[in-house]
Each structure stands twice: as C-alpha cells, then as structure tokens.
Short mmCIF file of C-alpha atoms and ligand atoms in Angstrom, two decimals:
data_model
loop_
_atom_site.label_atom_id
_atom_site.label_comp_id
_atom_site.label_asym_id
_atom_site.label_seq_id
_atom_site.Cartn_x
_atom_site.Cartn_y
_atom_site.Cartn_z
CA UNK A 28 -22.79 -17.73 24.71
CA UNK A 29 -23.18 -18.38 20.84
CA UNK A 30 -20.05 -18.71 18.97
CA UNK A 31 -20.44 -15.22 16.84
CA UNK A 32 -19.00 -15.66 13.12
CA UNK A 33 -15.12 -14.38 12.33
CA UNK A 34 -15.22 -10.98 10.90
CA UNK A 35 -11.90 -10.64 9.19
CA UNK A 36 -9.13 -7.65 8.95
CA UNK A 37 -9.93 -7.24 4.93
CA UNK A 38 -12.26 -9.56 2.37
CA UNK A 39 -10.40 -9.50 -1.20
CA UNK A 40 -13.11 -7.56 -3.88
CA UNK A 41 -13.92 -10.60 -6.48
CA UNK A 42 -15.10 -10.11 -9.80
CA UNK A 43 -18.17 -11.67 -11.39
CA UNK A 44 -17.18 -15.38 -11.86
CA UNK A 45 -19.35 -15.44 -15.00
CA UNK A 46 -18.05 -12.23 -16.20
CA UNK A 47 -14.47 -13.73 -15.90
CA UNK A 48 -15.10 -16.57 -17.65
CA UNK A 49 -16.11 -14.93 -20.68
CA UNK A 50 -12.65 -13.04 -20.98
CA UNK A 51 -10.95 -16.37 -20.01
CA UNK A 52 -12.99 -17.76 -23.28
CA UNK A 53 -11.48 -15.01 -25.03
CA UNK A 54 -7.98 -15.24 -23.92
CA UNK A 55 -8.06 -19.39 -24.46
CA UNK A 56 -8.56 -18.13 -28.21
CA UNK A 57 -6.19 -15.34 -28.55
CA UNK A 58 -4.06 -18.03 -27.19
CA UNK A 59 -1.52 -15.55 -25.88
CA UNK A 60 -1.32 -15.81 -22.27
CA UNK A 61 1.42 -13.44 -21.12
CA UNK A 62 3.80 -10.64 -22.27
CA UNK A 63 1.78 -7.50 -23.18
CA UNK A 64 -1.19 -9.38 -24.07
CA UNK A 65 -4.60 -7.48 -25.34
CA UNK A 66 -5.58 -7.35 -21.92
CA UNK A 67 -2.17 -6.38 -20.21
CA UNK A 68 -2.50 -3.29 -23.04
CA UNK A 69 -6.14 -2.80 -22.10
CA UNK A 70 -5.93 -2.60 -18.35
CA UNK A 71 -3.08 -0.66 -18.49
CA UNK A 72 -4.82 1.71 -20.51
CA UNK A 73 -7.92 1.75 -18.24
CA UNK A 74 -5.89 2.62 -14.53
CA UNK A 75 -3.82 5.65 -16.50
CA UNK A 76 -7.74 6.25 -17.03
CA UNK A 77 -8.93 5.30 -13.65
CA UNK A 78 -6.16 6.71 -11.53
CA UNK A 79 -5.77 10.23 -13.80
CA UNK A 80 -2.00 9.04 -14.32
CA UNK A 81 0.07 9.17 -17.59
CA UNK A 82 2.19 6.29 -17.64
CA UNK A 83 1.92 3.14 -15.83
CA UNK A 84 3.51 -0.62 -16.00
CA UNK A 85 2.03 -3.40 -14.75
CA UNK A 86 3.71 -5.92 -12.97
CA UNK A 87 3.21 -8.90 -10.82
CA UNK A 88 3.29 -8.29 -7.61
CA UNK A 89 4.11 -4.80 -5.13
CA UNK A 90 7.42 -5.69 -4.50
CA UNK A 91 9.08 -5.78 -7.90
CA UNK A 92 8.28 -2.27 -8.74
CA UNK A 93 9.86 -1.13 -5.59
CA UNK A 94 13.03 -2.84 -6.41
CA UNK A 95 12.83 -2.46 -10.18
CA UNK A 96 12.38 1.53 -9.59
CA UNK A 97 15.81 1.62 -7.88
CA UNK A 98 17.46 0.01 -10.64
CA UNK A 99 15.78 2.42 -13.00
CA UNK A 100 16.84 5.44 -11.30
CA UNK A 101 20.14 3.75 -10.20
CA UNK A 102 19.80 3.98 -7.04
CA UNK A 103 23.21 3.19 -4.92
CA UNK A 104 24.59 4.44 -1.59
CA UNK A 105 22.49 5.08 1.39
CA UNK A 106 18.43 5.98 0.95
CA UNK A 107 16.27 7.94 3.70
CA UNK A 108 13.10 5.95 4.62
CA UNK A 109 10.62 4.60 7.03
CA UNK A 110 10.21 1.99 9.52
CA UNK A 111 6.24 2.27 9.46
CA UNK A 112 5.17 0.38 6.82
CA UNK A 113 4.91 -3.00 5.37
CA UNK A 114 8.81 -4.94 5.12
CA UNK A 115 8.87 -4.93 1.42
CA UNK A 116 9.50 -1.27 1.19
CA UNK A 117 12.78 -1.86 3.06
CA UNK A 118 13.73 -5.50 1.88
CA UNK A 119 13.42 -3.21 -2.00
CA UNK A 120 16.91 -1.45 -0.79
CA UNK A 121 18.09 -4.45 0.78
CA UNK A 122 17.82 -6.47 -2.36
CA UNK A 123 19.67 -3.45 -4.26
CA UNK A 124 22.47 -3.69 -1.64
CA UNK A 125 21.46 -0.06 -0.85
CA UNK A 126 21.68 1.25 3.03
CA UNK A 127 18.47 2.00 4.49
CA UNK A 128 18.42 5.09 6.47
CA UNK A 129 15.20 5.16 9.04
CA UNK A 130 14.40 8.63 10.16
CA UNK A 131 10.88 8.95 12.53
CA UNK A 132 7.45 9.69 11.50
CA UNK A 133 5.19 12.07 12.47
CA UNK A 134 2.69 10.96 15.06
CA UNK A 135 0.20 12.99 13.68
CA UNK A 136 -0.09 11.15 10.11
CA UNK A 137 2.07 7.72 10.28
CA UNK A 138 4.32 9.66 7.50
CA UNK A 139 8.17 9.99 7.25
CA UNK A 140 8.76 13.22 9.13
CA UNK A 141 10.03 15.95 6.28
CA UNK A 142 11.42 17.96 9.04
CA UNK A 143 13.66 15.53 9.82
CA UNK A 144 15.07 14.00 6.64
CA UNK A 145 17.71 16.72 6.64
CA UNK A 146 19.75 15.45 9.35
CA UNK A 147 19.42 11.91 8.43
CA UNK A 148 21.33 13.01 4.68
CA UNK A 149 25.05 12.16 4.48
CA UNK A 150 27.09 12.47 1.38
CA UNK A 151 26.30 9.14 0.22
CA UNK A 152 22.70 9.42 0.28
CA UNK A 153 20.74 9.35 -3.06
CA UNK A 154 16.92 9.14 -2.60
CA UNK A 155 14.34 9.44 -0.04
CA UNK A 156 11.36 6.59 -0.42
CA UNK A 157 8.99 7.19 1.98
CA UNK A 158 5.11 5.43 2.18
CA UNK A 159 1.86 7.34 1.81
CA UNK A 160 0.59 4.93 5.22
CA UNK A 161 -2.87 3.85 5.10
CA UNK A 162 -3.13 5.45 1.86
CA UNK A 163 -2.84 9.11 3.71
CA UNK A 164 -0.69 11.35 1.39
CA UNK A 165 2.84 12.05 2.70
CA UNK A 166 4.02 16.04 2.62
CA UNK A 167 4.94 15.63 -1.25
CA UNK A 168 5.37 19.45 -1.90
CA UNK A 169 7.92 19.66 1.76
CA UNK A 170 9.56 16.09 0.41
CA UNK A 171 10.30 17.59 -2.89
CA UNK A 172 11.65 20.95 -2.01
CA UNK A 173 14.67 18.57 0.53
CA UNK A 174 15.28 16.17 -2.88
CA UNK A 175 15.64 19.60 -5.25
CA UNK A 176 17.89 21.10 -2.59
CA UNK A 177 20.52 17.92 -2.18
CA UNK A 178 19.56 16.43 -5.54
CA UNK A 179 17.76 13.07 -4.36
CA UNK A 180 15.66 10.89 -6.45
CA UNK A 181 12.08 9.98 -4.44
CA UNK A 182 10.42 7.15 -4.99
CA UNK A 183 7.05 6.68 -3.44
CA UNK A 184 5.75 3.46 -1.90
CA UNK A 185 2.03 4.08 -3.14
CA UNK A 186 1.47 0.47 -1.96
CA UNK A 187 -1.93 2.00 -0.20
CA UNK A 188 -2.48 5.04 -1.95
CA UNK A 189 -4.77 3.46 -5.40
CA UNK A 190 -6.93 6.36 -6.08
CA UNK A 191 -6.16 8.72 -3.91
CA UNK A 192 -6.24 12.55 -5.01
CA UNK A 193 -5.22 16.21 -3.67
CA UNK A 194 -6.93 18.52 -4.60
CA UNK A 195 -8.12 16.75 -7.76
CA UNK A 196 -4.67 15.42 -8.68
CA UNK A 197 -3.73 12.05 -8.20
CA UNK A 198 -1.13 11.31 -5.67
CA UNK A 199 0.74 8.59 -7.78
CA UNK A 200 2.17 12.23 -9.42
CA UNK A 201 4.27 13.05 -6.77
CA UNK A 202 7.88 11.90 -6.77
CA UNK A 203 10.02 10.60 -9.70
CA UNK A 204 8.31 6.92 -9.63
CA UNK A 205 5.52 5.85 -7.67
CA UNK A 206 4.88 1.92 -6.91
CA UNK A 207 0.82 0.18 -6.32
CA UNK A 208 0.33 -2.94 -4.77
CA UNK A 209 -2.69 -5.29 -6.51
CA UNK A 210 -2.35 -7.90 -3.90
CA UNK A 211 -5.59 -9.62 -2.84
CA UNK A 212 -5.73 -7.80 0.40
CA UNK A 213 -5.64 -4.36 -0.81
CA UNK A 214 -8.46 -2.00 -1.86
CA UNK A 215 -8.16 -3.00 -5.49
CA UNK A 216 -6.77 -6.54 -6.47
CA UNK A 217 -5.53 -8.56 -9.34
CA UNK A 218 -5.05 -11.85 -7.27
CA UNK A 219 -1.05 -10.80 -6.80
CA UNK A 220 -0.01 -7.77 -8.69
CA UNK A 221 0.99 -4.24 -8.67
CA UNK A 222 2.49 -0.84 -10.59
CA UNK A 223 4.95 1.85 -11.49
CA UNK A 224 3.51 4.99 -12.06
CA UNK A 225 5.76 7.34 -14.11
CA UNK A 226 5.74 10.58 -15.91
CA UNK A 227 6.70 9.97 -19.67
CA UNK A 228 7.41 7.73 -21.78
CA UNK A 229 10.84 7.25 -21.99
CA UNK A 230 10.88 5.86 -18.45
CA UNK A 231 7.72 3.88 -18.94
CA UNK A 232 10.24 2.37 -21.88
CA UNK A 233 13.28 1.66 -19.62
CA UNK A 234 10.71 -0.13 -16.89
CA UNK A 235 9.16 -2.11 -19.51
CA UNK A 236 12.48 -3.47 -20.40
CA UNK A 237 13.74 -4.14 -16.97
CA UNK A 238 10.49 -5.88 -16.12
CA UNK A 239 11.16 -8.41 -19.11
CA UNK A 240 15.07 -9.43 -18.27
CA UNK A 241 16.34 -6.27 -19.93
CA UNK A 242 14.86 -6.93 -23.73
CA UNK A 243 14.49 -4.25 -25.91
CA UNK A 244 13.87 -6.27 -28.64
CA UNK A 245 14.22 -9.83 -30.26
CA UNK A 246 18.09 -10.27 -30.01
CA UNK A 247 18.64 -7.17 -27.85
CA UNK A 248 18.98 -6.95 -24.08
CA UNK A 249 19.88 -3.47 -22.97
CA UNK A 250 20.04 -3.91 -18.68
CA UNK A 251 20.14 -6.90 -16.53
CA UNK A 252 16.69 -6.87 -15.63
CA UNK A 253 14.03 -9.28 -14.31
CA UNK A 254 10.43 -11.18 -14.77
CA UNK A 255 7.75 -9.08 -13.55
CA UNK A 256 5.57 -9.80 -15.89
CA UNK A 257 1.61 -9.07 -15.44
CA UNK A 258 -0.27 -12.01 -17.48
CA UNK A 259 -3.49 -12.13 -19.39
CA UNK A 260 -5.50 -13.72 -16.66
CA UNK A 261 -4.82 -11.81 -13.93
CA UNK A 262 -4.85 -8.39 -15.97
CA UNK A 263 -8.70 -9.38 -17.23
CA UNK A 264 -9.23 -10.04 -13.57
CA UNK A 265 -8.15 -6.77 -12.78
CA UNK A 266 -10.16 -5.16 -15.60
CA UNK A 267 -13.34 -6.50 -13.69
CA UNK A 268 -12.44 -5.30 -10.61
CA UNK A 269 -11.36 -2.07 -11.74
CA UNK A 270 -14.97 -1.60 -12.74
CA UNK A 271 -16.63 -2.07 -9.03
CA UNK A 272 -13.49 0.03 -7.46
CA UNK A 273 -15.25 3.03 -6.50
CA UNK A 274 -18.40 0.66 -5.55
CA UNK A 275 -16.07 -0.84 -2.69
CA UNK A 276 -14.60 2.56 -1.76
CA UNK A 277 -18.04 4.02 -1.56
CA UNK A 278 -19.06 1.00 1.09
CA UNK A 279 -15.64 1.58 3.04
CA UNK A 280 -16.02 5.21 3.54
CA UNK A 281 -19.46 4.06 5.14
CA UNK A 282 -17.85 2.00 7.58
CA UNK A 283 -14.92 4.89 8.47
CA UNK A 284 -18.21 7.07 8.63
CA UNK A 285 -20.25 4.75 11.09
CA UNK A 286 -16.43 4.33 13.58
CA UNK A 287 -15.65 7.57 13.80
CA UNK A 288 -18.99 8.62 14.93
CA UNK A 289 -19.21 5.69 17.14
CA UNK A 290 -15.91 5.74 18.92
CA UNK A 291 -15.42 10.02 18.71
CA UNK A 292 -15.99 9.97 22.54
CA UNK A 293 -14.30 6.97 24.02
CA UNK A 294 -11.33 8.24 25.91
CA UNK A 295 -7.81 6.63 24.70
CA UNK A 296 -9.15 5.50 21.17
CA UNK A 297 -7.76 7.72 18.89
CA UNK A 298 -8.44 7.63 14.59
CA UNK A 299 -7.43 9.78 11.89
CA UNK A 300 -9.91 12.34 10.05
CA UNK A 301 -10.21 12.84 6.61
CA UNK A 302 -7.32 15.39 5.26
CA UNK A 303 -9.75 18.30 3.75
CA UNK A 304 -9.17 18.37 0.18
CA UNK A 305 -8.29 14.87 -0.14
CA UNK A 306 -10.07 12.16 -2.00
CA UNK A 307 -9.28 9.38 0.16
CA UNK A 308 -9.41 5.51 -0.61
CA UNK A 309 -10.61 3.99 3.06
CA UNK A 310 -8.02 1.17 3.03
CA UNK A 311 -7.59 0.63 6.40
CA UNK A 312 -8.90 1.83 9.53
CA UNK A 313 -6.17 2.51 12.89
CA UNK A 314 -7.06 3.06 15.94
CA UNK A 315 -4.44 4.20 18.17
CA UNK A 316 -4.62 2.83 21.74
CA UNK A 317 -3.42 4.94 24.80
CA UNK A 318 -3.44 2.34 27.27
CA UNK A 319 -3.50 4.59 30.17
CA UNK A 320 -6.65 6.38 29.22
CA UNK A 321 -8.46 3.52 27.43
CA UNK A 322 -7.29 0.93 30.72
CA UNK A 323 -6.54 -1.86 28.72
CA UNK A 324 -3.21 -2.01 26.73
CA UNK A 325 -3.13 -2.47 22.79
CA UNK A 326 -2.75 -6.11 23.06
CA UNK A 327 -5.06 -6.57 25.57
CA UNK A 328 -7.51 -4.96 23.38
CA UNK A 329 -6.28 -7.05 20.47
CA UNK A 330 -6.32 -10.45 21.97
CA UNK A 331 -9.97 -9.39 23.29
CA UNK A 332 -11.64 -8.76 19.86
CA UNK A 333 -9.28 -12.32 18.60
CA UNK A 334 -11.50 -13.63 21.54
CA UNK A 335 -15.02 -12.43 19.96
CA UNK A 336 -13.95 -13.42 16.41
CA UNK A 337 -13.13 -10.02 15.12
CA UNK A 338 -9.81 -10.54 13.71
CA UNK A 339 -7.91 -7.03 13.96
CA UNK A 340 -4.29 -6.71 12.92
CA UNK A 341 -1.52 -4.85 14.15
CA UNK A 342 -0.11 -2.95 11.13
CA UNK A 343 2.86 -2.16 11.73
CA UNK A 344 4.09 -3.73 14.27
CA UNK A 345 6.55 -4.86 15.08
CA UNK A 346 8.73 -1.64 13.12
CA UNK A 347 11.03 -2.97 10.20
CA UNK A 348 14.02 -1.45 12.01
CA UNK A 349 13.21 -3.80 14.92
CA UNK A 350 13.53 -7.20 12.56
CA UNK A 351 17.27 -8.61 12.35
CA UNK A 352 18.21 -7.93 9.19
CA UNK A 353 17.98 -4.09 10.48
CA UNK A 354 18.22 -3.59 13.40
CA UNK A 355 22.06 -3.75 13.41
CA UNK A 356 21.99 -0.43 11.83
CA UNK A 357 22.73 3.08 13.56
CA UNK A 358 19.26 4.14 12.53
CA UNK A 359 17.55 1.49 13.55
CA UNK A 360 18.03 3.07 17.78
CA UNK A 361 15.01 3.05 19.20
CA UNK A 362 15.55 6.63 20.43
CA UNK A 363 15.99 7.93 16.47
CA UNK A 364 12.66 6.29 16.17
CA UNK A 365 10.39 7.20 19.12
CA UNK A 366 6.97 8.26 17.15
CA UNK A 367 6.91 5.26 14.92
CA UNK A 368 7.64 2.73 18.36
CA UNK A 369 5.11 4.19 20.05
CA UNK A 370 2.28 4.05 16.87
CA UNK A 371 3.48 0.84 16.49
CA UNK A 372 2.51 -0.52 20.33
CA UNK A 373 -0.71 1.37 19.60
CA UNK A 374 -2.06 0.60 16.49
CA UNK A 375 -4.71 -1.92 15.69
CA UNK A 376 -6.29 -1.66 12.33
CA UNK A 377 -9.76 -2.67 12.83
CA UNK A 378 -11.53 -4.76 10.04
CA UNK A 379 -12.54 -2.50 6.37
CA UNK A 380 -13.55 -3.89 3.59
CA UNK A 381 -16.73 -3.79 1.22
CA UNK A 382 -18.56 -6.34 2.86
CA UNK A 383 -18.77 -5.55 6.37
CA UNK A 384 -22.22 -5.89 7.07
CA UNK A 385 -24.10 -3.13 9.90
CA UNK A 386 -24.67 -5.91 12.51
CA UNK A 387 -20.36 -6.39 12.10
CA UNK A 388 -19.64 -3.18 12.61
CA UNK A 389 -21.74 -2.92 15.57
CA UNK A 390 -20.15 -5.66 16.92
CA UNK A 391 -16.76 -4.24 16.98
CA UNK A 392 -17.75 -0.81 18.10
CA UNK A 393 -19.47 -2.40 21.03
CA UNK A 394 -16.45 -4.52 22.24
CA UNK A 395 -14.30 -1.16 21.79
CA UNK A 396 -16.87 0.10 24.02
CA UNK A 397 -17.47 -2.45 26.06
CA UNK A 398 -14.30 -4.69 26.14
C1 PLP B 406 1.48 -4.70 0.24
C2 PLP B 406 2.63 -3.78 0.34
C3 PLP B 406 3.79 -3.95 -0.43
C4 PLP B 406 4.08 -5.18 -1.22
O1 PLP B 406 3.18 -5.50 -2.16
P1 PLP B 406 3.03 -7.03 -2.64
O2 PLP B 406 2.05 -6.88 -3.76
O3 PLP B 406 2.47 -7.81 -1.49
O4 PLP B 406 4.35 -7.51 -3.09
C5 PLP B 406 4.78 -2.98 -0.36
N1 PLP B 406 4.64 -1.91 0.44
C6 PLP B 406 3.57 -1.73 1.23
C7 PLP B 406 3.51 -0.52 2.08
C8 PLP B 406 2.54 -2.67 1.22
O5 PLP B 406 1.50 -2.51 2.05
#
C-alpha cells in the first residue's frame, strides 16, 4: 500500500514572509530590538483589542506569566489545582516553592471540579489556579463564589483559552490574573510567547516591573523580579498573525464540524459539544476512548493512526500528579483523582489546525471507523 503523507497533531499559523520582512526593515531602523519597543506597545494594544480585555503584558513564553502571577499576588502556602493539563501549570507553584494541591475534574468538561475544591482547602491554602482545558471555560461564577467565601486569590491558566467568550465577554476576565500561551503550537503564535491578562492598571504596573528584574525605573528596582521580556521581532510576528486569527479559527471549527458529524454514531468514541453561549476557539479536538465499547483500547487506537501517519497525541497523559516530582504528595492518590486517570487513559486529541485539508480529515475519520 502507498506510504500516505504524515498529518500532524497541530501546524503552527505563519505569517506572510514578505509581510514580515517589511516590519523587520522597520525594526532594523528603529534599531531598538527589545524592551517595550513600538511593536511590543502596538501588539499589546491590538490583543486588549482583539481579545475585549483591558490590560495585558506580554511576555516570552506561557510559563513565566504563570509563575510571575504568583509572585504578584504573593502567592505562598498550599494552592488548589489540577492534574489535567499541560506540566507548566504545576512546575509555576513548584518554582514558587508553593504546595500543589490536586483535587479531580469533572468528567464531563476536563475542568477542576468546583464541587470539590472545598474539601481540598486547609488553613494554609491561598489560591485556586485551575485550567480552562482545551480552551473550554471552567465554572468561573461557582470558582469565584469558593475564593470570596475563604478569601483565595485565582489565577487562571488561559494557556488554551485565546479568544474565547461567554456570553459576549471574554473569558481572560474571570479570576484575579489570567495567563495565554503564544507558543508555536497553539491557536495563535508568536514563535514562543505568551500573556497576563489583568484588570487595571496598577497591576499591569507591578507585572511590568517583575517581568523586567523588578525595575521601576533607571536606578530603581522595587521586587526581585525576572526577564520575560517580549522583543520586537517576535511581537511584529505576532501582529501578523493576530490579523489571520479568526481566519484559522473559522477553518478549525470546520474540521470540529466535519468530526462530530462523522464520528456522532460510533459506539465508545466520545467528543465534547459546543457549550451554548460560548464563543469557542477549536484548539484541540479529544476524543475519549471507552475501550470496551469501541474494542480497541486508547493506545491501541493511538499506535494505529501512528501506523497510517496521522500523528495524534495523548494530551494529558500521563496526569502531572503521576510524574515524580508529585506524586509523593497526599493528593497526588490515584483514588483523590479518579475522573482525571481515567480521561487521561482515554484521551487522544486528534489532529486541528488551519490546514487540514478534506481528503485528511477523511482519512482519520475512516481509520476511527475502520481501525
Ligand atoms: C502551553 C501551555 C503552557 C505553557 O506555555 P509555554 O508557552 O509553552 O511556556 C502552560 N499551560 C498550559 C495548559 C499549556 O497548554
């Protein structure tokens, strides 16, 4: 049989080559290449546009933010998260010598479970952080009403969630800091970059300090903070790409459109819907994979689409709280965490991005089909 071309989990959105060159030209002859260049202002200016957000700080990658936020909010003691998600959200509390506390998710939405956050809160707990997974939105107005009640900072991992709205609002609002992710395999990209969303302008202040060592002016350093600085290049990168977002969210939803009506009847392959009133951002597509009703097991489903070229990946597995530098801790049991081990033996996310072409698609509907 002919060797069928790889299809990839994700394809990073490029901008115009030519396009970028001309606002390299310019940047060669501002000759100022980092800290809060013209174009650092400028695409700042255009995402508070874009994403319907007041403040935001750019920095360089989706880490930083997470682990500059806690500083900014002074974040100590223990803090209430989840082990679905990507490893920098708990390596950010790690690196703050914080306690991560994993409580489950719900199995219905890959979320941290609101309804049980309660128990998980001891008296040395000071935030909650959970991730709005595969760019769903998290129970923000349930999340909230637990951090008013014990007095907990949240701080959203928003890592998935560029663009996405309820009810007309963006998401990024929820919480006392929200953090984006610009790396090159996520919906929008600036090569490596990423975000803190805030809500005025004092903290958008404080961050901008602690992203540039602490400076708050020539001679003046006001925190010990760190170099997370967004440069010129990448941030007129990201102005270009900003431009053809909703272009590549417009040709994702197609492809969510075209698998959900393809696999709605195939018993054991399970997807989630869009939430009504949502505007969603199509950054990845899980299936969940009930092996005794599909008859083949995740991996054996996995390792089967490796075998026709169509390169899946299992996000998230294997669970932070399984990895060693967590799994020591009490909250890391296996039995705390039974909804989130048993999305993570399920989950494949199949390949989404803007350049999936029909005949691809087809291709991995029909080995879901026919495997
Ligand atoms: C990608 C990602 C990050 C980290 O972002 P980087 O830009 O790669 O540092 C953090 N959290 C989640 C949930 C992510 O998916």
């Amino acid at each position: 049989m002919e060797e069928k071309p790889v299809i990839t989990v994700t394809s990073p959105l490029l901008p115009d080559l030519e396009e970028l060159d001309a606002l390299l030209k310019d940047i060669w002859q501002r000759r100022w290449i980092t800290n809060n260049g013209h174009y650092h202002k400028e695409l700042e200016r255009a995402l508070c546009d874009y994403l319907k957000v007041p403040y935001i700080s750019l920095f360089t990658n989706g880490t930083l933010p997470l682990i500059t936020a806690l500083q900014a909010l002074r974040i100590t003691g223990e803090v209430i998260t989840t082990p679905y998600s990507f490893v920098a959200t708990t390596h950010s509390l790690w690196w703050n010598g914080i306690k991560p506390v994993f409580v489950d998710i719900d199995p219905e939405t890959g979320n941290l479970d609101p309804g049980k956050i309660e128990a998980a809160i001891t008296p040395k707990t000071t935030a909650i952080m959970p991730v709005h997974v595969y760019g769903k939105p998290c129970d923000t107005e349930a999340i909230q009403a637990i951090a008013d009640k014990y007095g907990l900072k949240v701080i959203y991992d928003a890592a998935h969630a560029f663009g996405v709205e309820v009810g007309g609002k963006s998401i990024l609002e929820a919480g006392d800091l929200s953090t984006l992710s610009f790396h090159a395999t996520k919906v929008y990209n600036t090569v490596e970059g990423g975000a803190l969303v805030m809500h005025d302008e004092k903290t958008k202040q404080r961050i901008d300090y602690l992203k540039n060592f602490g400076f708050a002016g020539e001679t003046e350093v006001v925190a010990p903070g760190i170099n997370s600085k967004m440069d010129e290049v990448r941030s007129a990168y990201g102005l270009l790409n900003l431009r053809q977002a909703d272009r590549a969210i417009a040709a994702r939803r197609r492809v969510a459109v075209r698998y959900r009506e393809a696999l709605r009847d195939v018993p054991g392959i399970r997807y989630f819907e869009d939430m009504p009133g949502v505007k969603h951002n199509y950054s990845y597509f899980p299936v969940f994979v009930d092996a005794a009703e599909y008859g083949m097991t995740r991996d054996e489903l996995y390792f089967k689409l490796k075998e026709r070229n169509i390169l899946g990946r299992r996000y998230f597995y294997p669970l932070i709280s399984t990895f060693s530098t967590y799994r020591g801790l009490p909250s890391a049991a296996p039995s705390n965490l039974p909804n989130a081990h048993r999305m993570a033996d399920e989950v494949i996310c199949l390949p989404m991005h803007h350049l999936l072409t029909d005949e691809d698609v087809e291709r991995i509907i029909d080995t879901i089909i026919n495997p």
